[in-house]
């Protein structure tokens, strides 16, 4: 490896890391023979390398005695700089190896909070336990935002509800978990006292949903859900975030169709009851670009899969 080191005289010397390591060893041992033993090289080539370094710099780095060598004033300055350069090079090598092994770096993960309230924390715990040097940046996004993020490379993976294959393009979707469909109502709502709720009862309620623009797959699912009743869902409000959707239901402005486990996020704020008979469940999984090469991303995908079983 060739290095360019600036000096006050303005000249730029080119040398290899080997020269710096040889110089540091001699400076620390203050003896060429002992330095050669430490470096596992013979003494004559080591002495020649030191002379070549001094000749190239045009500056004596050592005062040579009968049995020992001592650094000159310039040699002391050069020693500090040489150590810094070698350490930076060693650090760069360690960092590159860590990134190549998936143990260092940064990945961006998109997620839907209400769908991943149980899945994501477990996945993060498994992943960070095995990859403490990798920083995970989480992005709360709509389905469409996640698909766009995966497409343009701003996201590495996304945890989202299953979407039609035509929307995936060059993306891979792997199913992780299926959630039964439930209805979420305010604590004072009459349906909150029922053990189970029928779809006919839901059809009479004002629905609070996600926005069509951001969650088209949710609206397509709603249409399919109510099709056997020959009725259209009575959508009263649309929201672009889980927080506002929960607030609206809690305020009694309508009910929402959600997945089992939704109450893990809402607590006593809402009542969550299963639908009977059970309709087609919500399918939640992980999406990523085909041909993933990053070890860190591969490790995160593996952690998400593990989170469903362990």
mmCIF file of C-alpha atoms in Angstrom:
data_model
loop_
_atom_site.group_PDB
_atom_site.id
_atom_site.type_symbol
_atom_site.label_atom_id
_atom_site.label_comp_id
_atom_site.label_asym_id
_atom_site.label_seq_id
_atom_site.Cartn_x
_atom_site.Cartn_y
_atom_site.Cartn_z
ATOM 1 C CA UNK A 1 0.000 0.000 0.000
ATOM 2 C CA UNK A 2 1.442 3.338 -1.036
ATOM 3 C CA UNK A 3 0.969 6.317 1.230
ATOM 4 C CA UNK A 4 1.241 10.035 0.659
ATOM 5 C CA UNK A 5 2.483 11.910 3.721
ATOM 6 C CA UNK A 6 2.693 15.735 3.674
ATOM 7 C CA UNK A 7 5.596 17.413 5.425
ATOM 8 C CA UNK A 8 6.251 21.050 6.360
ATOM 9 C CA UNK A 9 8.802 21.342 3.554
ATOM 10 C CA UNK A 10 5.950 20.845 1.128
ATOM 11 C CA UNK A 11 7.267 17.652 -0.443
ATOM 12 C CA UNK A 12 5.100 14.587 -0.761
ATOM 13 C CA UNK A 13 6.759 11.209 -0.192
ATOM 14 C CA UNK A 14 5.389 7.874 -1.318
ATOM 15 C CA UNK A 15 6.021 4.817 0.785
ATOM 16 C CA UNK A 16 4.455 1.555 1.817
ATOM 17 C CA UNK A 17 2.932 0.643 5.137
ATOM 18 C CA UNK A 18 5.737 -1.909 5.409
ATOM 19 C CA UNK A 19 8.267 0.909 5.726
ATOM 20 C CA UNK A 20 6.293 2.476 8.552
ATOM 21 C CA UNK A 21 5.911 -0.798 10.424
ATOM 22 C CA UNK A 22 9.633 -1.488 10.111
ATOM 23 C CA UNK A 23 10.458 2.010 11.321
ATOM 24 C CA UNK A 24 8.096 1.722 14.322
ATOM 25 C CA UNK A 25 9.599 -1.636 15.343
ATOM 26 C CA UNK A 26 13.155 -0.301 15.240
ATOM 27 C CA UNK A 27 12.153 2.858 17.101
ATOM 28 C CA UNK A 28 10.431 0.875 19.870
ATOM 29 C CA UNK A 29 13.162 -1.747 20.233
ATOM 30 C CA UNK A 30 16.005 0.761 19.764
ATOM 31 C CA UNK A 31 17.900 -2.136 18.225
ATOM 32 C CA UNK A 32 17.798 -3.399 14.650
ATOM 33 C CA UNK A 33 18.499 -7.011 15.594
ATOM 34 C CA UNK A 34 15.680 -7.199 18.138
ATOM 35 C CA UNK A 35 13.337 -5.369 15.735
ATOM 36 C CA UNK A 36 14.159 -7.924 13.019
ATOM 37 C CA UNK A 37 13.311 -10.759 15.408
ATOM 38 C CA UNK A 38 10.006 -9.106 16.264
ATOM 39 C CA UNK A 39 9.153 -8.652 12.593
ATOM 40 C CA UNK A 40 10.384 -12.128 11.618
ATOM 41 C CA UNK A 41 12.720 -10.741 8.954
ATOM 42 C CA UNK A 42 16.482 -10.836 8.614
ATOM 43 C CA UNK A 43 18.551 -7.892 9.818
ATOM 44 C CA UNK A 44 20.232 -6.760 6.546
ATOM 45 C CA UNK A 45 16.971 -6.172 4.599
ATOM 46 C CA UNK A 46 15.518 -4.344 7.614
ATOM 47 C CA UNK A 47 18.536 -2.050 7.847
ATOM 48 C CA UNK A 48 18.290 -1.400 4.114
ATOM 49 C CA UNK A 49 14.596 -0.490 4.390
ATOM 50 C CA UNK A 50 15.353 2.016 7.162
ATOM 51 C CA UNK A 51 18.165 3.581 5.087
ATOM 52 C CA UNK A 52 15.847 3.776 2.056
ATOM 53 C CA UNK A 53 13.236 5.528 4.192
ATOM 54 C CA UNK A 54 15.754 8.073 5.479
ATOM 55 C CA UNK A 55 17.137 8.614 1.962
ATOM 56 C CA UNK A 56 13.655 9.203 0.557
ATOM 57 C CA UNK A 57 12.814 11.677 3.313
ATOM 58 C CA UNK A 58 16.212 13.293 3.136
ATOM 59 C CA UNK A 59 16.102 13.400 6.953
ATOM 60 C CA UNK A 60 17.962 11.211 9.479
ATOM 61 C CA UNK A 61 15.483 9.438 11.729
ATOM 62 C CA UNK A 62 17.985 7.635 13.942
ATOM 63 C CA UNK A 63 21.308 8.289 15.616
ATOM 64 C CA UNK A 64 23.251 5.057 15.223
ATOM 65 C CA UNK A 65 25.352 3.869 18.150
ATOM 66 C CA UNK A 66 27.515 0.781 18.598
ATOM 67 C CA UNK A 67 24.736 -1.365 20.072
ATOM 68 C CA UNK A 68 21.605 0.758 19.858
ATOM 69 C CA UNK A 69 19.836 3.363 17.788
ATOM 70 C CA UNK A 70 18.132 6.458 19.107
ATOM 71 C CA UNK A 71 15.497 8.590 17.461
ATOM 72 C CA UNK A 72 16.444 12.036 16.301
ATOM 73 C CA UNK A 73 14.123 14.942 17.053
ATOM 74 C CA UNK A 74 12.593 14.518 13.594
ATOM 75 C CA UNK A 75 12.398 10.771 14.237
ATOM 76 C CA UNK A 76 10.250 11.326 17.339
ATOM 77 C CA UNK A 77 7.802 13.423 15.310
ATOM 78 C CA UNK A 78 7.752 10.877 12.492
ATOM 79 C CA UNK A 79 7.120 8.051 14.984
ATOM 80 C CA UNK A 80 3.921 9.661 16.226
ATOM 81 C CA UNK A 81 2.687 10.221 12.688
ATOM 82 C CA UNK A 82 3.681 6.735 11.539
ATOM 83 C CA UNK A 83 1.812 5.127 14.451
ATOM 84 C CA UNK A 84 -1.296 7.157 13.597
ATOM 85 C CA UNK A 85 -1.159 6.144 9.922
ATOM 86 C CA UNK A 86 -0.683 2.448 10.715
ATOM 87 C CA UNK A 87 -3.496 2.510 13.253
ATOM 88 C CA UNK A 88 -5.827 4.173 10.753
ATOM 89 C CA UNK A 89 -4.948 1.517 8.200
ATOM 90 C CA UNK A 90 -5.513 -1.273 10.729
ATOM 91 C CA UNK A 91 -8.839 0.268 11.712
ATOM 92 C CA UNK A 92 -9.898 0.464 8.068
ATOM 93 C CA UNK A 93 -9.078 -3.215 7.588
ATOM 94 C CA UNK A 94 -11.027 -4.183 10.714
ATOM 95 C CA UNK A 95 -14.006 -2.103 9.621
ATOM 96 C CA UNK A 96 -14.056 -3.531 6.095
ATOM 97 C CA UNK A 97 -13.895 -7.073 7.443
ATOM 98 C CA UNK A 98 -16.688 -6.323 9.914
ATOM 99 C CA UNK A 99 -18.908 -4.898 7.175
ATOM 100 C CA UNK A 100 -18.155 -7.852 4.891
ATOM 101 C CA UNK A 101 -19.091 -10.203 7.716
ATOM 102 C CA UNK A 102 -22.326 -8.379 8.483
ATOM 103 C CA UNK A 103 -21.075 -7.269 11.908
ATOM 104 C CA UNK A 104 -20.866 -3.551 11.197
ATOM 105 C CA UNK A 105 -22.773 -0.974 9.170
ATOM 106 C CA UNK A 106 -26.316 0.330 8.972
ATOM 107 C CA UNK A 107 -29.585 -0.974 7.567
ATOM 108 C CA UNK A 108 -32.901 0.805 7.023
ATOM 109 C CA UNK A 109 -36.104 -1.035 7.915
ATOM 110 C CA UNK A 110 -39.627 0.067 7.046
ATOM 111 C CA UNK A 111 -42.496 -1.196 9.174
ATOM 112 C CA UNK A 112 -46.217 -0.854 9.860
ATOM 113 C CA UNK A 113 -46.615 -0.360 13.633
ATOM 114 C CA UNK A 114 -50.009 -1.991 14.097
ATOM 115 C CA UNK A 115 -49.063 -5.063 12.096
ATOM 116 C CA UNK A 116 -45.646 -5.608 13.664
ATOM 117 C CA UNK A 117 -46.279 -4.734 17.312
ATOM 118 C CA UNK A 118 -45.247 -8.243 18.399
ATOM 119 C CA UNK A 119 -42.985 -9.234 15.526
ATOM 120 C CA UNK A 120 -40.602 -6.280 15.289
ATOM 121 C CA UNK A 121 -39.385 -6.081 18.931
ATOM 122 C CA UNK A 122 -38.524 -9.782 18.933
ATOM 123 C CA UNK A 123 -36.735 -9.527 15.594
ATOM 124 C CA UNK A 124 -34.696 -6.537 16.797
ATOM 125 C CA UNK A 125 -33.734 -8.347 19.992
ATOM 126 C CA UNK A 126 -32.492 -11.405 18.080
ATOM 127 C CA UNK A 127 -30.687 -9.324 15.473
ATOM 128 C CA UNK A 128 -28.943 -6.873 17.822
ATOM 129 C CA UNK A 129 -27.890 -9.703 20.113
ATOM 130 C CA UNK A 130 -25.971 -11.316 17.263
ATOM 131 C CA UNK A 131 -25.013 -8.121 15.395
ATOM 132 C CA UNK A 132 -24.328 -5.418 18.004
ATOM 133 C CA UNK A 133 -22.202 -3.392 15.586
ATOM 134 C CA UNK A 134 -24.963 -2.921 13.012
ATOM 135 C CA UNK A 135 -27.210 0.100 13.431
ATOM 136 C CA UNK A 136 -30.872 -0.457 12.563
ATOM 137 C CA UNK A 137 -32.817 2.626 11.494
ATOM 138 C CA UNK A 138 -36.583 2.139 11.737
ATOM 139 C CA UNK A 139 -39.044 3.982 9.497
ATOM 140 C CA UNK A 140 -42.781 4.063 10.289
ATOM 141 C CA UNK A 141 -44.333 4.045 6.815
ATOM 142 C CA UNK A 142 -47.428 3.229 4.826
ATOM 143 C CA UNK A 143 -47.410 0.208 2.533
ATOM 144 C CA UNK A 144 -46.916 2.324 -0.563
ATOM 145 C CA UNK A 145 -44.063 4.249 1.044
ATOM 146 C CA UNK A 146 -42.346 0.991 1.943
ATOM 147 C CA UNK A 147 -42.697 -0.396 -1.570
ATOM 148 C CA UNK A 148 -41.258 2.816 -3.003
ATOM 149 C CA UNK A 149 -38.439 2.790 -0.450
ATOM 150 C CA UNK A 150 -37.493 -0.769 -1.339
ATOM 151 C CA UNK A 151 -37.667 0.091 -5.016
ATOM 152 C CA UNK A 152 -35.376 3.121 -4.852
ATOM 153 C CA UNK A 153 -32.979 1.572 -2.348
ATOM 154 C CA UNK A 154 -33.660 3.873 0.609
ATOM 155 C CA UNK A 155 -34.955 0.829 2.502
ATOM 156 C CA UNK A 156 -33.218 -2.519 2.788
ATOM 157 C CA UNK A 157 -36.182 -4.497 4.128
ATOM 158 C CA UNK A 158 -39.798 -3.837 5.102
ATOM 159 C CA UNK A 159 -42.286 -5.529 7.420
ATOM 160 C CA UNK A 160 -45.719 -5.154 5.883
ATOM 161 C CA UNK A 161 -48.985 -6.786 4.988
ATOM 162 C CA UNK A 162 -49.009 -9.006 1.916
ATOM 163 C CA UNK A 163 -49.681 -7.141 -1.305
ATOM 164 C CA UNK A 164 -50.662 -8.528 -4.737
ATOM 165 C CA UNK A 165 -47.723 -9.970 -6.682
ATOM 166 C CA UNK A 166 -48.172 -7.327 -9.406
ATOM 167 C CA UNK A 167 -47.041 -4.647 -6.938
ATOM 168 C CA UNK A 168 -43.829 -6.457 -5.973
ATOM 169 C CA UNK A 169 -41.881 -6.189 -9.228
ATOM 170 C CA UNK A 170 -38.258 -6.993 -8.340
ATOM 171 C CA UNK A 171 -39.116 -7.523 -4.691
ATOM 172 C CA UNK A 172 -39.373 -10.745 -2.714
ATOM 173 C CA UNK A 173 -42.118 -11.200 -0.128
ATOM 174 C CA UNK A 174 -41.845 -13.943 2.485
ATOM 175 C CA UNK A 175 -44.785 -14.687 4.742
ATOM 176 C CA UNK A 176 -43.918 -14.576 8.427
ATOM 177 C CA UNK A 177 -47.200 -14.744 10.319
ATOM 178 C CA UNK A 178 -50.982 -14.853 9.857
ATOM 179 C CA UNK A 179 -53.278 -12.914 12.160
ATOM 180 C CA UNK A 180 -57.028 -13.551 12.640
ATOM 181 C CA UNK A 181 -59.253 -10.569 11.878
ATOM 182 C CA UNK A 182 -60.785 -8.684 14.811
ATOM 183 C CA UNK A 183 -62.871 -5.594 15.366
ATOM 184 C CA UNK A 184 -61.619 -2.734 17.529
ATOM 185 C CA UNK A 185 -64.202 -0.542 19.295
ATOM 186 C CA UNK A 186 -64.244 2.038 22.028
ATOM 187 C CA UNK A 187 -64.690 0.672 25.588
ATOM 188 C CA UNK A 188 -68.258 2.061 25.702
ATOM 189 C CA UNK A 189 -69.350 0.524 22.404
ATOM 190 C CA UNK A 190 -72.006 -2.252 22.726
ATOM 191 C CA UNK A 191 -69.935 -4.653 20.594
ATOM 192 C CA UNK A 192 -67.153 -4.404 23.169
ATOM 193 C CA UNK A 193 -69.240 -6.588 25.495
ATOM 194 C CA UNK A 194 -69.621 -9.397 22.951
ATOM 195 C CA UNK A 195 -67.297 -12.401 22.951
ATOM 196 C CA UNK A 196 -67.392 -12.609 19.155
ATOM 197 C CA UNK A 197 -68.758 -10.343 16.460
ATOM 198 C CA UNK A 198 -70.339 -11.340 13.141
ATOM 199 C CA UNK A 199 -69.530 -9.670 9.852
ATOM 200 C CA UNK A 200 -73.200 -8.662 9.469
ATOM 201 C CA UNK A 201 -72.886 -6.631 12.651
ATOM 202 C CA UNK A 202 -69.745 -4.923 11.368
ATOM 203 C CA UNK A 203 -71.539 -4.055 8.115
ATOM 204 C CA UNK A 204 -73.907 -1.836 10.080
ATOM 205 C CA UNK A 205 -71.096 0.118 11.711
ATOM 206 C CA UNK A 206 -69.246 3.213 10.561
ATOM 207 C CA UNK A 207 -65.716 2.062 9.682
ATOM 208 C CA UNK A 208 -62.509 3.895 10.442
ATOM 209 C CA UNK A 209 -59.851 2.815 7.929
ATOM 210 C CA UNK A 210 -56.466 3.696 6.523
ATOM 211 C CA UNK A 211 -56.261 6.029 3.541
ATOM 212 C CA UNK A 212 -56.864 4.487 0.140
ATOM 213 C CA UNK A 213 -53.844 6.223 -1.411
ATOM 214 C CA UNK A 214 -51.401 4.785 1.140
ATOM 215 C CA UNK A 215 -53.060 1.416 1.792
ATOM 216 C CA UNK A 216 -54.838 0.282 -1.399
ATOM 217 C CA UNK A 217 -54.364 -3.380 -0.440
ATOM 218 C CA UNK A 218 -56.341 -2.801 2.780
ATOM 219 C CA UNK A 219 -59.288 -1.358 0.845
ATOM 220 C CA UNK A 220 -59.136 -4.208 -1.674
ATOM 221 C CA UNK A 221 -59.226 -6.612 1.262
ATOM 222 C CA UNK A 222 -62.251 -4.795 2.712
ATOM 223 C CA UNK A 223 -64.141 -5.094 -0.565
ATOM 224 C CA UNK A 224 -63.435 -8.813 -0.744
ATOM 225 C CA UNK A 225 -64.451 -9.217 2.895
ATOM 226 C CA UNK A 226 -67.892 -7.707 2.411
ATOM 227 C CA UNK A 227 -68.525 -9.166 -1.049
ATOM 228 C CA UNK A 228 -70.357 -12.291 0.269
ATOM 229 C CA UNK A 229 -72.862 -9.957 1.967
ATOM 230 C CA UNK A 230 -73.425 -8.034 -1.265
ATOM 231 C CA UNK A 231 -72.703 -4.884 0.676
ATOM 232 C CA UNK A 232 -70.069 -2.191 0.572
ATOM 233 C CA UNK A 233 -68.198 -1.264 3.763
ATOM 234 C CA UNK A 234 -69.495 1.944 5.352
ATOM 235 C CA UNK A 235 -66.248 3.893 5.473
ATOM 236 C CA UNK A 236 -66.711 6.977 7.609
ATOM 237 C CA UNK A 237 -63.101 8.150 8.032
ATOM 238 C CA UNK A 238 -59.675 7.459 6.569
ATOM 239 C CA UNK A 239 -56.406 7.989 8.427
ATOM 240 C CA UNK A 240 -52.805 7.944 7.285
ATOM 241 C CA UNK A 241 -51.365 6.774 10.618
ATOM 242 C CA UNK A 242 -52.063 4.168 13.247
ATOM 243 C CA UNK A 243 -52.077 6.809 15.974
ATOM 244 C CA UNK A 244 -54.898 8.840 14.459
ATOM 245 C CA UNK A 245 -56.878 5.691 13.614
ATOM 246 C CA UNK A 246 -56.729 4.530 17.242
ATOM 247 C CA UNK A 247 -57.667 7.975 18.509
ATOM 248 C CA UNK A 248 -60.722 8.092 16.256
ATOM 249 C CA UNK A 249 -61.956 4.664 17.369
ATOM 250 C CA UNK A 250 -61.333 5.521 21.015
ATOM 251 C CA UNK A 251 -63.393 8.696 20.576
ATOM 252 C CA UNK A 252 -66.327 6.598 19.345
ATOM 253 C CA UNK A 253 -66.231 7.900 15.787
ATOM 254 C CA UNK A 254 -66.388 4.393 14.358
ATOM 255 C CA UNK A 255 -64.945 0.890 14.539
ATOM 256 C CA UNK A 256 -61.891 -0.589 12.835
ATOM 257 C CA UNK A 257 -61.051 -4.001 11.432
ATOM 258 C CA UNK A 258 -57.637 -4.987 12.743
ATOM 259 C CA UNK A 259 -55.489 -8.038 13.375
ATOM 260 C CA UNK A 260 -55.358 -10.160 16.509
ATOM 261 C CA UNK A 261 -52.797 -8.727 18.901
ATOM 262 C CA UNK A 262 -53.831 -5.154 18.124
ATOM 263 C CA UNK A 263 -54.661 -4.676 21.823
ATOM 264 C CA UNK A 264 -50.965 -5.152 22.665
ATOM 265 C CA UNK A 265 -50.507 -1.661 21.304
ATOM 266 C CA UNK A 266 -53.730 -0.037 22.475
ATOM 267 C CA UNK A 267 -54.090 -1.591 25.944
ATOM 268 C CA UNK A 268 -57.374 -0.687 27.684
ATOM 269 C CA UNK A 269 -58.011 2.227 25.324
ATOM 270 C CA UNK A 270 -59.922 -0.068 22.971
ATOM 271 C CA UNK A 271 -61.800 -3.345 23.065
ATOM 272 C CA UNK A 272 -60.725 -5.936 20.490
ATOM 273 C CA UNK A 273 -63.057 -8.818 19.633
ATOM 274 C CA UNK A 274 -62.630 -11.658 17.062
ATOM 275 C CA UNK A 275 -64.881 -12.055 14.055
ATOM 276 C CA UNK A 276 -66.938 -15.243 13.680
ATOM 277 C CA UNK A 277 -66.926 -16.996 11.361
ATOM 278 C CA UNK A 278 -63.274 -16.119 10.859
ATOM 279 C CA UNK A 279 -62.557 -14.468 7.479
ATOM 280 C CA UNK A 280 -59.299 -14.729 5.564
ATOM 281 C CA UNK A 281 -56.544 -13.639 7.966
ATOM 282 C CA UNK A 282 -54.078 -10.793 7.638
ATOM 283 C CA UNK A 283 -50.789 -12.063 6.177
ATOM 284 C CA UNK A 284 -47.728 -10.188 7.422
ATOM 285 C CA UNK A 285 -44.243 -10.742 6.077
ATOM 286 C CA UNK A 286 -40.915 -9.297 5.109
ATOM 287 C CA UNK A 287 -40.100 -7.784 1.726
ATOM 288 C CA UNK A 288 -36.695 -7.060 0.197
ATOM 289 C CA UNK A 289 -35.012 -6.752 -3.180
ATOM 290 C CA UNK A 290 -34.066 -9.871 -5.097
ATOM 291 C CA UNK A 291 -30.442 -10.965 -4.910
ATOM 292 C CA UNK A 292 -29.587 -9.570 -1.489
ATOM 293 C CA UNK A 293 -25.810 -9.552 -1.027
ATOM 294 C CA UNK A 294 -25.373 -7.613 2.214
ATOM 295 C CA UNK A 295 -24.588 -9.996 5.109
ATOM 296 C CA UNK A 296 -26.215 -7.564 7.558
ATOM 297 C CA UNK A 297 -29.474 -7.553 5.584
ATOM 298 C CA UNK A 298 -29.399 -11.334 5.300
ATOM 299 C CA UNK A 299 -28.889 -11.559 9.049
ATOM 300 C CA UNK A 300 -31.855 -9.261 9.673
ATOM 301 C CA UNK A 301 -34.110 -11.328 7.419
ATOM 302 C CA UNK A 302 -33.040 -14.432 9.346
ATOM 303 C CA UNK A 303 -33.799 -12.680 12.657
ATOM 304 C CA UNK A 304 -37.312 -11.771 11.480
ATOM 305 C CA UNK A 305 -37.959 -15.385 10.490
ATOM 306 C CA UNK A 306 -36.662 -16.578 13.829
ATOM 307 C CA UNK A 307 -38.887 -14.118 15.707
ATOM 308 C CA UNK A 308 -41.968 -16.032 14.622
ATOM 309 C CA UNK A 309 -40.720 -19.306 16.088
ATOM 310 C CA UNK A 310 -38.497 -18.348 18.987
#
